[in-house]
Short mmCIF file of C-alpha atoms in Angstrom, two decimals:
data_model
loop_
_atom_site.label_atom_id
_atom_site.label_comp_id
_atom_site.label_asym_id
_atom_site.label_seq_id
_atom_site.Cartn_x
_atom_site.Cartn_y
_atom_site.Cartn_z
CA UNK A 22 27.94 36.17 10.17
CA UNK A 23 29.28 32.70 11.10
CA UNK A 24 28.19 33.27 14.76
CA UNK A 25 24.70 34.37 13.67
CA UNK A 26 24.44 31.20 11.72
CA UNK A 27 25.40 29.21 14.49
CA UNK A 28 22.75 30.73 16.71
CA UNK A 29 20.22 30.21 14.18
CA UNK A 30 20.97 26.41 13.93
CA UNK A 31 20.97 26.12 17.77
CA UNK A 32 17.44 27.78 17.84
CA UNK A 33 16.20 25.38 15.00
CA UNK A 34 17.54 22.40 16.94
CA UNK A 35 15.70 23.71 20.06
CA UNK A 36 12.36 23.95 18.19
CA UNK A 37 12.70 20.54 16.44
CA UNK A 38 13.54 18.96 19.84
CA UNK A 39 10.29 19.77 21.16
CA UNK A 40 8.73 18.17 18.24
CA UNK A 41 4.96 17.94 17.60
CA UNK A 42 4.05 19.03 21.21
CA UNK A 43 6.44 21.93 20.85
CA UNK A 44 4.78 23.03 17.49
CA UNK A 45 1.07 22.51 19.06
CA UNK A 46 1.83 24.86 21.85
CA UNK A 47 3.49 27.56 19.96
CA UNK A 48 1.00 30.41 19.18
CA UNK A 49 0.76 31.35 15.49
CA UNK A 50 2.22 34.72 16.14
CA UNK A 51 5.26 33.12 17.73
CA UNK A 52 5.75 30.64 14.96
CA UNK A 53 5.63 33.38 12.44
CA UNK A 54 8.00 35.52 14.33
CA UNK A 55 10.45 32.51 14.21
CA UNK A 56 9.77 32.04 10.49
CA UNK A 57 10.56 35.47 9.76
CA UNK A 58 13.85 35.35 11.55
CA UNK A 59 14.94 31.85 9.82
CA UNK A 60 13.79 32.99 6.39
CA UNK A 61 15.08 36.49 6.40
CA UNK A 62 17.89 35.60 4.00
CA UNK A 63 15.14 34.66 1.24
CA UNK A 64 15.04 37.57 -1.38
CA UNK A 65 11.60 37.14 -2.54
CA UNK A 66 8.59 38.15 -0.30
CA UNK A 67 6.26 35.61 -2.07
CA UNK A 68 8.62 32.88 -1.23
CA UNK A 69 8.62 33.66 2.41
CA UNK A 70 5.04 34.04 2.60
CA UNK A 71 4.63 30.64 0.79
CA UNK A 72 7.04 28.89 3.42
CA UNK A 73 5.24 30.43 6.22
CA UNK A 74 1.99 28.87 5.07
CA UNK A 75 3.59 25.54 5.16
CA UNK A 76 4.40 25.92 8.84
CA UNK A 77 0.89 27.04 9.63
CA UNK A 78 -0.70 24.20 7.89
CA UNK A 79 1.52 21.86 9.35
CA UNK A 80 0.78 22.85 12.79
CA UNK A 81 -3.04 22.82 12.01
CA UNK A 82 -3.04 19.11 10.36
CA UNK A 83 -0.26 17.48 11.54
CA UNK A 84 -2.28 15.78 14.42
CA UNK A 85 -4.36 14.12 11.73
CA UNK A 86 -1.51 12.27 10.22
CA UNK A 87 -0.20 8.86 11.13
CA UNK A 88 2.71 8.75 13.68
CA UNK A 89 5.17 7.80 10.83
CA UNK A 90 4.14 10.89 8.84
CA UNK A 91 4.33 13.20 11.79
CA UNK A 92 8.03 11.83 12.65
CA UNK A 93 8.65 12.12 8.93
CA UNK A 94 7.78 15.82 8.42
CA UNK A 95 9.68 16.75 11.48
CA UNK A 96 12.81 14.80 10.38
CA UNK A 97 12.57 16.48 7.05
CA UNK A 98 12.52 20.07 8.54
CA UNK A 99 15.46 19.03 10.79
CA UNK A 100 17.34 17.79 7.62
CA UNK A 101 16.64 20.60 5.36
CA UNK A 102 17.65 23.16 8.12
CA UNK A 103 20.39 21.40 9.86
CA UNK A 104 22.11 18.29 8.29
CA UNK A 105 21.30 19.30 4.86
CA UNK A 106 22.67 22.73 5.13
CA UNK A 107 26.17 21.29 6.15
CA UNK A 108 26.26 18.99 3.02
CA UNK A 109 25.22 21.74 0.72
CA UNK A 110 28.03 24.05 1.96
CA UNK A 111 30.64 21.09 1.51
CA UNK A 112 29.28 20.62 -2.25
CA UNK A 113 29.43 24.32 -2.76
CA UNK A 114 32.99 24.50 -1.62
CA UNK A 115 33.87 21.41 -3.74
CA UNK A 116 31.82 22.18 -7.03
CA UNK A 117 31.41 25.98 -6.84
CA UNK A 118 27.65 26.39 -6.90
CA UNK A 119 24.80 25.11 -4.91
CA UNK A 120 23.28 21.90 -5.39
CA UNK A 121 19.66 21.40 -6.42
CA UNK A 122 16.93 21.68 -3.76
CA UNK A 123 15.08 18.75 -5.19
CA UNK A 124 15.21 16.21 -7.89
CA UNK A 125 12.41 14.73 -9.97
CA UNK A 126 12.84 11.14 -11.04
CA UNK A 127 10.56 9.03 -13.17
CA UNK A 128 11.60 5.55 -12.62
CA UNK A 129 8.92 4.42 -15.29
CA UNK A 130 6.88 5.65 -18.24
CA UNK A 131 4.30 2.78 -18.02
CA UNK A 132 1.01 3.81 -17.23
CA UNK A 133 -2.33 2.26 -17.07
CA UNK A 134 -4.25 5.33 -18.47
CA UNK A 135 -3.82 7.14 -21.79
CA UNK A 136 -4.51 10.57 -21.30
CA UNK A 137 -4.67 13.06 -24.20
CA UNK A 138 -2.27 15.96 -24.15
CA UNK A 139 -0.09 13.84 -21.59
CA UNK A 140 3.40 15.53 -21.35
CA UNK A 141 5.14 12.10 -21.13
CA UNK A 142 2.99 10.38 -23.82
CA UNK A 143 5.72 10.06 -26.39
CA UNK A 144 8.43 8.60 -23.87
CA UNK A 145 9.59 5.01 -24.77
CA UNK A 146 7.54 2.31 -22.52
CA UNK A 147 10.01 -0.35 -23.45
CA UNK A 148 12.38 0.08 -20.25
CA UNK A 149 12.09 1.28 -16.60
CA UNK A 150 15.07 3.09 -15.14
CA UNK A 151 15.58 -0.15 -12.78
CA UNK A 152 15.09 0.04 -9.15
CA UNK A 153 18.57 -0.54 -8.48
CA UNK A 154 19.81 2.54 -10.29
CA UNK A 155 16.71 4.54 -8.61
CA UNK A 156 17.98 3.64 -5.40
CA UNK A 157 21.56 4.62 -6.22
CA UNK A 158 20.22 8.08 -7.04
CA UNK A 159 18.67 8.52 -3.63
CA UNK A 160 22.14 7.76 -2.22
CA UNK A 161 23.58 10.34 -4.32
CA UNK A 162 20.85 12.84 -3.53
CA UNK A 163 21.47 12.36 0.30
CA UNK A 164 25.08 12.95 -0.09
CA UNK A 165 24.53 16.24 -1.87
CA UNK A 166 22.01 17.19 0.82
CA UNK A 167 18.72 16.85 -1.15
CA UNK A 168 16.21 15.73 1.24
CA UNK A 169 13.25 16.33 -1.15
CA UNK A 170 12.51 14.20 -4.15
CA UNK A 171 9.56 14.12 -6.62
CA UNK A 172 8.52 11.00 -8.21
CA UNK A 173 6.84 11.17 -11.65
CA UNK A 174 6.28 8.97 -14.77
CA UNK A 175 4.48 7.19 -16.09
CA UNK A 176 2.61 5.96 -13.12
CA UNK A 177 4.68 5.32 -10.18
CA UNK A 178 2.64 2.93 -8.30
CA UNK A 179 2.64 0.40 -11.34
CA UNK A 180 5.88 -0.45 -9.87
CA UNK A 181 4.13 -2.17 -7.03
CA UNK A 182 5.21 -2.85 -3.39
CA UNK A 183 8.98 -3.18 -4.13
CA UNK A 184 8.92 0.62 -5.03
CA UNK A 185 7.18 1.51 -1.71
CA UNK A 186 9.88 -0.40 0.17
CA UNK A 187 12.70 1.58 -1.42
CA UNK A 188 11.04 4.84 -0.37
CA UNK A 189 10.74 3.38 3.25
CA UNK A 190 14.58 2.39 3.27
CA UNK A 191 15.22 6.19 2.79
CA UNK A 192 13.33 7.73 5.78
CA UNK A 193 15.63 11.00 5.54
CA UNK A 194 14.00 12.03 2.26
CA UNK A 195 10.58 13.30 1.79
CA UNK A 196 8.96 11.99 -1.47
CA UNK A 197 6.23 13.58 -3.40
CA UNK A 198 4.57 11.31 -5.79
CA UNK A 199 2.62 12.58 -9.01
CA UNK A 200 0.13 9.74 -9.59
CA UNK A 201 -3.26 9.26 -11.44
CA UNK A 202 -4.45 7.66 -8.14
CA UNK A 203 -6.25 4.84 -9.69
CA UNK A 204 -3.75 2.23 -8.19
CA UNK A 205 -4.13 3.45 -4.67
CA UNK A 206 -6.23 1.08 -2.87
CA UNK A 207 -6.50 0.69 0.97
CA UNK A 208 -3.44 -1.68 0.75
CA UNK A 209 -1.31 1.15 -0.84
CA UNK A 210 -2.68 3.89 1.62
CA UNK A 211 -1.78 1.60 4.68
CA UNK A 212 1.97 1.14 3.45
CA UNK A 213 2.28 4.87 2.72
CA UNK A 214 0.93 5.38 6.33
CA UNK A 215 3.41 3.01 7.61
CA UNK A 216 6.59 4.40 5.99
CA UNK A 217 5.46 7.96 6.39
CA UNK A 218 7.69 9.79 3.97
CA UNK A 219 5.88 9.69 0.92
CA UNK A 220 2.81 11.83 -0.15
CA UNK A 221 0.90 11.54 -3.32
CA UNK A 222 -0.30 14.35 -5.54
CA UNK A 223 -3.35 13.07 -7.42
CA UNK A 224 -3.94 14.50 -10.99
CA UNK A 225 -7.35 15.86 -11.58
CA UNK A 226 -8.82 17.94 -14.45
CA UNK A 227 -11.83 19.38 -12.50
CA UNK A 228 -14.75 17.15 -11.18
CA UNK A 229 -16.10 13.93 -13.08
CA UNK A 230 -16.91 15.41 -16.40
CA UNK A 231 -13.57 17.02 -16.98
CA UNK A 232 -11.39 14.23 -15.49
CA UNK A 233 -13.24 11.39 -17.13
CA UNK A 234 -13.27 13.11 -20.40
CA UNK A 235 -9.56 13.33 -20.41
CA UNK A 236 -8.37 10.29 -18.29
CA UNK A 237 -11.22 7.78 -19.21
CA UNK A 238 -14.61 6.88 -17.84
CA UNK A 239 -14.51 5.68 -14.37
CA UNK A 240 -11.13 7.28 -13.27
CA UNK A 241 -12.83 10.22 -11.08
CA UNK A 242 -14.50 7.61 -9.05
CA UNK A 243 -11.31 5.72 -8.44
CA UNK A 244 -9.62 9.13 -7.66
CA UNK A 245 -12.34 9.86 -4.92
CA UNK A 246 -11.84 6.48 -3.39
CA UNK A 247 -8.19 6.79 -3.21
CA UNK A 248 -8.48 10.08 -1.44
CA UNK A 249 -10.78 8.40 0.92
CA UNK A 250 -8.15 5.86 1.81
CA UNK A 251 -5.26 8.14 2.06
CA UNK A 252 -7.32 10.45 4.35
CA UNK A 253 -8.69 7.70 6.76
CA UNK A 254 -5.05 6.27 7.00
CA UNK A 255 -3.47 9.59 7.84
CA UNK A 256 -1.44 10.01 4.81
CA UNK A 257 -0.53 13.56 3.70
CA UNK A 258 -1.71 14.06 -0.04
CA UNK A 259 -2.79 16.60 -2.42
CA UNK A 260 -3.94 17.20 -5.77
CA UNK A 261 -2.17 18.29 -9.35
CA UNK A 262 -4.21 20.09 -12.17
CA UNK A 263 -2.91 20.93 -15.34
CA UNK A 264 -4.69 24.30 -16.62
CA UNK A 265 -5.91 24.21 -20.24
CA UNK A 266 -7.99 26.55 -22.20
CA UNK A 267 -11.11 24.37 -21.25
CA UNK A 268 -10.76 24.24 -17.55
CA UNK A 269 -8.56 27.30 -16.55
CA UNK A 270 -11.21 29.15 -14.72
CA UNK A 271 -12.83 25.89 -13.18
CA UNK A 272 -9.64 24.91 -11.13
CA UNK A 273 -9.13 28.13 -9.69
CA UNK A 274 -12.55 28.45 -8.32
CA UNK A 275 -13.49 28.18 -4.69
CA UNK A 276 -15.98 25.46 -5.50
CA UNK A 277 -13.10 23.41 -7.22
CA UNK A 278 -10.38 24.21 -4.33
CA UNK A 279 -12.97 23.78 -1.43
CA UNK A 280 -14.12 20.38 -2.71
CA UNK A 281 -10.52 19.01 -2.71
CA UNK A 282 -9.63 20.50 0.53
CA UNK A 283 -12.65 19.05 2.11
CA UNK A 284 -11.64 15.47 0.69
CA UNK A 285 -8.44 15.97 2.64
CA UNK A 286 -6.06 17.61 0.17
CA UNK A 287 -3.44 19.92 1.89
CA UNK A 288 -1.60 20.75 -1.11
CA UNK A 289 -2.52 21.71 -4.84
CA UNK A 290 0.11 22.10 -7.48
CA UNK A 291 -0.83 23.83 -10.90
CA UNK A 292 0.88 23.22 -14.08
CA UNK A 293 0.48 25.17 -17.32
CA UNK A 294 -0.38 22.99 -20.36
CA UNK A 295 2.70 23.20 -22.65
CA UNK A 296 3.11 21.65 -26.29
CA UNK A 297 5.23 18.73 -25.35
CA UNK A 298 4.37 14.84 -25.24
CA UNK A 299 1.29 13.33 -26.84
CA UNK A 300 0.06 15.38 -29.87
CA UNK A 301 1.52 18.50 -28.80
CA UNK A 302 -0.43 21.52 -29.89
CA UNK A 303 -1.10 25.14 -28.61
CA UNK A 304 -4.75 24.77 -28.91
CA UNK A 305 -4.87 23.41 -25.40
CA UNK A 306 -2.87 26.13 -23.87
CA UNK A 307 -4.67 28.83 -21.71
CA UNK A 308 -4.70 32.15 -23.45
CA UNK A 309 -2.40 34.72 -21.86
CA UNK A 310 -5.31 36.34 -20.47
CA UNK A 311 -6.36 33.12 -18.81
CA UNK A 312 -2.81 32.77 -17.42
CA UNK A 313 -3.04 36.03 -15.70
CA UNK A 314 -6.31 35.52 -14.47
CA UNK A 315 -5.23 32.16 -12.83
CA UNK A 316 -2.36 34.04 -11.11
CA UNK A 317 -4.79 36.58 -9.69
CA UNK A 318 -7.23 34.10 -8.43
CA UNK A 319 -4.60 31.89 -6.76
CA UNK A 320 -2.83 34.87 -5.05
CA UNK A 321 -6.53 35.75 -3.45
CA UNK A 322 -7.10 32.30 -2.38
CA UNK A 323 -3.61 31.70 -0.66
CA UNK A 324 -4.51 34.57 1.69
CA UNK A 325 -6.99 32.18 3.40
CA UNK A 326 -4.10 29.94 4.59
CA UNK A 327 -6.34 26.77 4.39
CA UNK A 328 -4.54 24.80 1.73
CA UNK A 329 -0.97 25.31 0.04
CA UNK A 330 -1.33 26.25 -3.66
CA UNK A 331 1.58 26.77 -6.14
CA UNK A 332 1.62 27.47 -9.83
CA UNK A 333 4.85 26.44 -11.64
CA UNK A 334 4.37 28.97 -14.52
CA UNK A 335 3.08 31.87 -12.58
CA UNK A 336 5.09 31.84 -9.45
CA UNK A 337 8.29 33.02 -10.89
CA UNK A 338 8.42 35.98 -8.32
CA UNK A 339 8.23 33.42 -5.58
CA UNK A 340 11.30 31.78 -6.61
CA UNK A 341 13.27 34.03 -8.77
CA UNK A 342 12.24 32.73 -12.28
CA UNK A 343 13.00 29.26 -13.68
CA UNK A 344 14.22 26.59 -11.36
CA UNK A 345 15.54 24.17 -14.25
CA UNK A 346 18.82 23.12 -15.18
CA UNK A 347 20.15 22.03 -11.62
CA UNK A 348 19.47 25.72 -10.22
CA UNK A 349 16.74 24.49 -8.07
CA UNK A 350 15.75 20.83 -9.68
CA UNK A 351 16.21 18.73 -12.76
CA UNK A 352 14.72 15.67 -14.00
CA UNK A 353 15.77 12.12 -14.74
CA UNK A 354 13.71 10.33 -17.14
CA UNK A 355 13.22 6.29 -17.18
CA UNK A 356 16.06 5.99 -19.79
CA UNK A 357 18.42 7.56 -17.49
CA UNK A 358 18.41 10.72 -19.48
CA UNK A 359 19.04 13.93 -17.49
CA UNK A 360 16.76 16.65 -18.44
CA UNK A 361 16.76 20.28 -17.40
CA UNK A 362 13.14 20.22 -16.26
CA UNK A 363 10.34 17.79 -16.61
CA UNK A 364 8.79 19.52 -19.45
CA UNK A 365 12.30 20.31 -21.53
CA UNK A 366 12.65 16.94 -23.22
CA UNK A 367 16.42 17.51 -24.47
CA UNK A 368 19.54 15.98 -22.71
CA UNK A 369 23.28 15.47 -23.22
CA UNK A 370 24.00 13.15 -20.46
CA UNK A 371 22.74 9.83 -19.05
CA UNK A 372 22.96 8.91 -15.37
CA UNK A 373 23.95 5.55 -16.23
CA UNK A 374 27.52 6.75 -17.75
CA UNK A 375 28.34 9.86 -15.57
CA UNK A 376 27.64 10.88 -11.91
CA UNK A 377 25.07 13.45 -11.04
CA UNK A 378 27.52 16.02 -9.76
CA UNK A 379 29.64 15.95 -13.09
CA UNK A 380 26.42 16.19 -15.06
CA UNK A 381 25.35 19.52 -13.07
CA UNK A 382 28.60 20.94 -14.14
CA UNK A 383 28.07 19.90 -17.85
CA UNK A 384 28.11 22.65 -20.52
CA UNK A 385 24.35 22.27 -21.15
CA UNK A 386 23.18 22.78 -17.44
CA UNK A 387 25.88 25.43 -17.07
CA UNK A 388 24.56 27.57 -20.11
CA UNK A 389 20.87 27.45 -18.72
CA UNK A 390 22.01 28.57 -15.33
CA UNK A 391 24.20 31.44 -16.78
CA UNK A 392 20.97 32.74 -18.34
CA UNK A 393 18.62 32.64 -15.32
CA UNK A 394 16.46 34.47 -14.92
CA UNK A 395 15.73 34.70 -18.63
CA UNK A 396 14.14 38.03 -18.26
CA UNK A 397 13.96 40.79 -15.54
CA UNK A 398 10.31 40.08 -15.56
CA UNK A 399 9.94 37.16 -13.25
CA UNK A 400 6.22 36.46 -14.47
CA UNK A 401 8.12 35.33 -17.80
CA UNK A 402 10.12 32.49 -16.18
CA UNK A 403 10.06 29.82 -18.91
CA UNK A 404 12.32 28.83 -21.57
CA UNK A 405 9.89 26.85 -23.45
CA UNK A 406 6.96 29.21 -24.01
CA UNK A 407 7.78 32.50 -22.34
CA UNK A 408 11.60 33.24 -23.75
CA UNK A 409 11.83 30.33 -26.16
CA UNK A 410 14.76 31.81 -27.99
CA UNK A 411 16.93 30.50 -24.85
CA UNK A 412 15.79 26.83 -25.21
CA UNK A 413 16.82 26.91 -28.85
CA UNK A 414 20.15 28.55 -27.99
CA UNK A 415 21.39 26.11 -25.44
CA UNK A 416 20.14 22.98 -27.18
CA UNK A 417 22.04 24.16 -30.59
CA UNK A 418 25.13 25.38 -28.83
CA UNK A 419 25.67 22.27 -26.59
CA UNK A 420 24.28 19.57 -29.10
CA UNK A 421 21.55 18.40 -26.76
CA UNK A 422 19.43 15.62 -28.42
CA UNK A 423 15.45 15.16 -28.07
CA UNK A 424 14.68 12.44 -25.48
CA UNK A 425 11.88 11.03 -27.49
CA UNK A 426 10.38 11.11 -30.91
CA UNK A 427 8.81 14.26 -31.55
CA UNK A 428 10.43 16.34 -28.77
CA UNK A 429 12.00 18.76 -31.13
CA UNK A 430 8.74 19.99 -32.35
CA UNK A 431 8.86 22.61 -29.60
CA UNK A 432 11.79 24.33 -31.25
CA UNK A 433 11.16 23.51 -34.77
CA UNK A 434 7.70 23.23 -36.38
CA UNK A 435 5.94 24.67 -33.46
CA UNK A 436 8.36 27.56 -33.03
CA UNK A 437 6.32 30.28 -34.97
CA UNK A 438 3.09 29.74 -32.88
CA UNK A 439 5.24 29.72 -29.57
CA UNK A 440 6.87 32.92 -30.65
CA UNK A 441 3.36 34.46 -31.03
CA UNK A 442 2.17 33.28 -27.86
CA UNK A 443 5.14 34.36 -26.09
CA UNK A 444 4.96 37.96 -27.56
CA UNK A 445 1.10 38.11 -26.75
CA UNK A 446 1.88 37.04 -23.22
CA UNK A 447 4.87 39.55 -22.83
CA UNK A 448 2.63 42.45 -23.68
CA UNK A 449 0.30 41.62 -20.82
CA UNK A 450 2.98 40.18 -18.49
CA UNK A 451 4.84 43.72 -18.66
CA UNK A 452 1.92 45.53 -17.51
CA UNK A 453 1.34 43.12 -14.60
CA UNK A 454 5.12 43.13 -13.78
CA UNK A 455 5.27 47.05 -13.37
CA UNK A 456 2.18 46.80 -11.22
CA UNK A 457 3.80 43.99 -8.91
CA UNK A 458 6.82 46.24 -8.62
CA UNK A 459 4.75 48.92 -7.25
CA UNK A 460 2.97 46.64 -4.84
CA UNK A 461 6.32 45.24 -3.42
#
């Protein structure tokens, strides 16, 4: 086994040494054969297919990116497959489990927009994490072998050039930035093209009508302008869409996906609205039937391999269920509170008082990981809305506190409605899962 691993690392190094020229010259069939070999240890077929799509899209579009972006992406692949693997093995030996694959950090919850239903709408805006603490976390991530970080908020670009400078000082990390896009002007796009290791995912609700109705008049025009700047400067970017009862069908339509692909988006992330944050309520949540419809449409669309699409609530079969609690990722908010995921607004520890490695070993995160997956049906991955008794149990057992006013509504006053939703979705999801098992 050790010899096989050494051979694989040597092959990966040989591929990466050739860089962009090697990637361009490799036929798709050969690239997929290499991918099949490198990814053979991944247990989930959908996950393997997703990673292979990344390779195909990288080959197809990398030449359109700025030189710094091209270099960053190739460095990222090398770090994940070679350098990161060694660090992760060392962590596993010392701690007893794998470190997360990624981290989400919200350095600020300040924002220039006030969108209804915002998941982060109730967090305190009084204090930022602090750019010094933020950078300390980047060093901690690198030591653990984490080379992919997502930056959320709040609006990250409200922090200005100093924030971009910090990203540029960590070229080994690839940063994904969730943003409303309104602060990305030509200057910001040029800076991102120069550092190369950060790509924005811009929030949209549909087209102009849907986006402006939630985010404010004129927002959509600023988003399109931002996408133009990013494409012209050779920056990798994508879109982020929150599925609600109102826009669920629109955002998985060919009209919607083709439009943003043609604007230059290579990635599209889908989030299922959950009742947390600003004025939480289940009336915005897509129905169980809408949720299944969204999954079916995205599976069909992925077969075209022309844009990378992922749905965090429907893609449990791709990753083996819930990613939270440090199994794959965690969230550090602007107060330094370490939450199991971006939408689970409870914490026990603060990064200002304890190293991340110790927090990962805490009873709170350990209890969550012990229960994963929460159900054998991986179409029910979420401990907030799919198997809600899990969230209530771990919060109670570990004494986790809500990280903002009203965060506990999801386990208290909204609990009966969430239980009703969970049961209605379970009945549909069981049929889908049984059918899925026969297909695979």
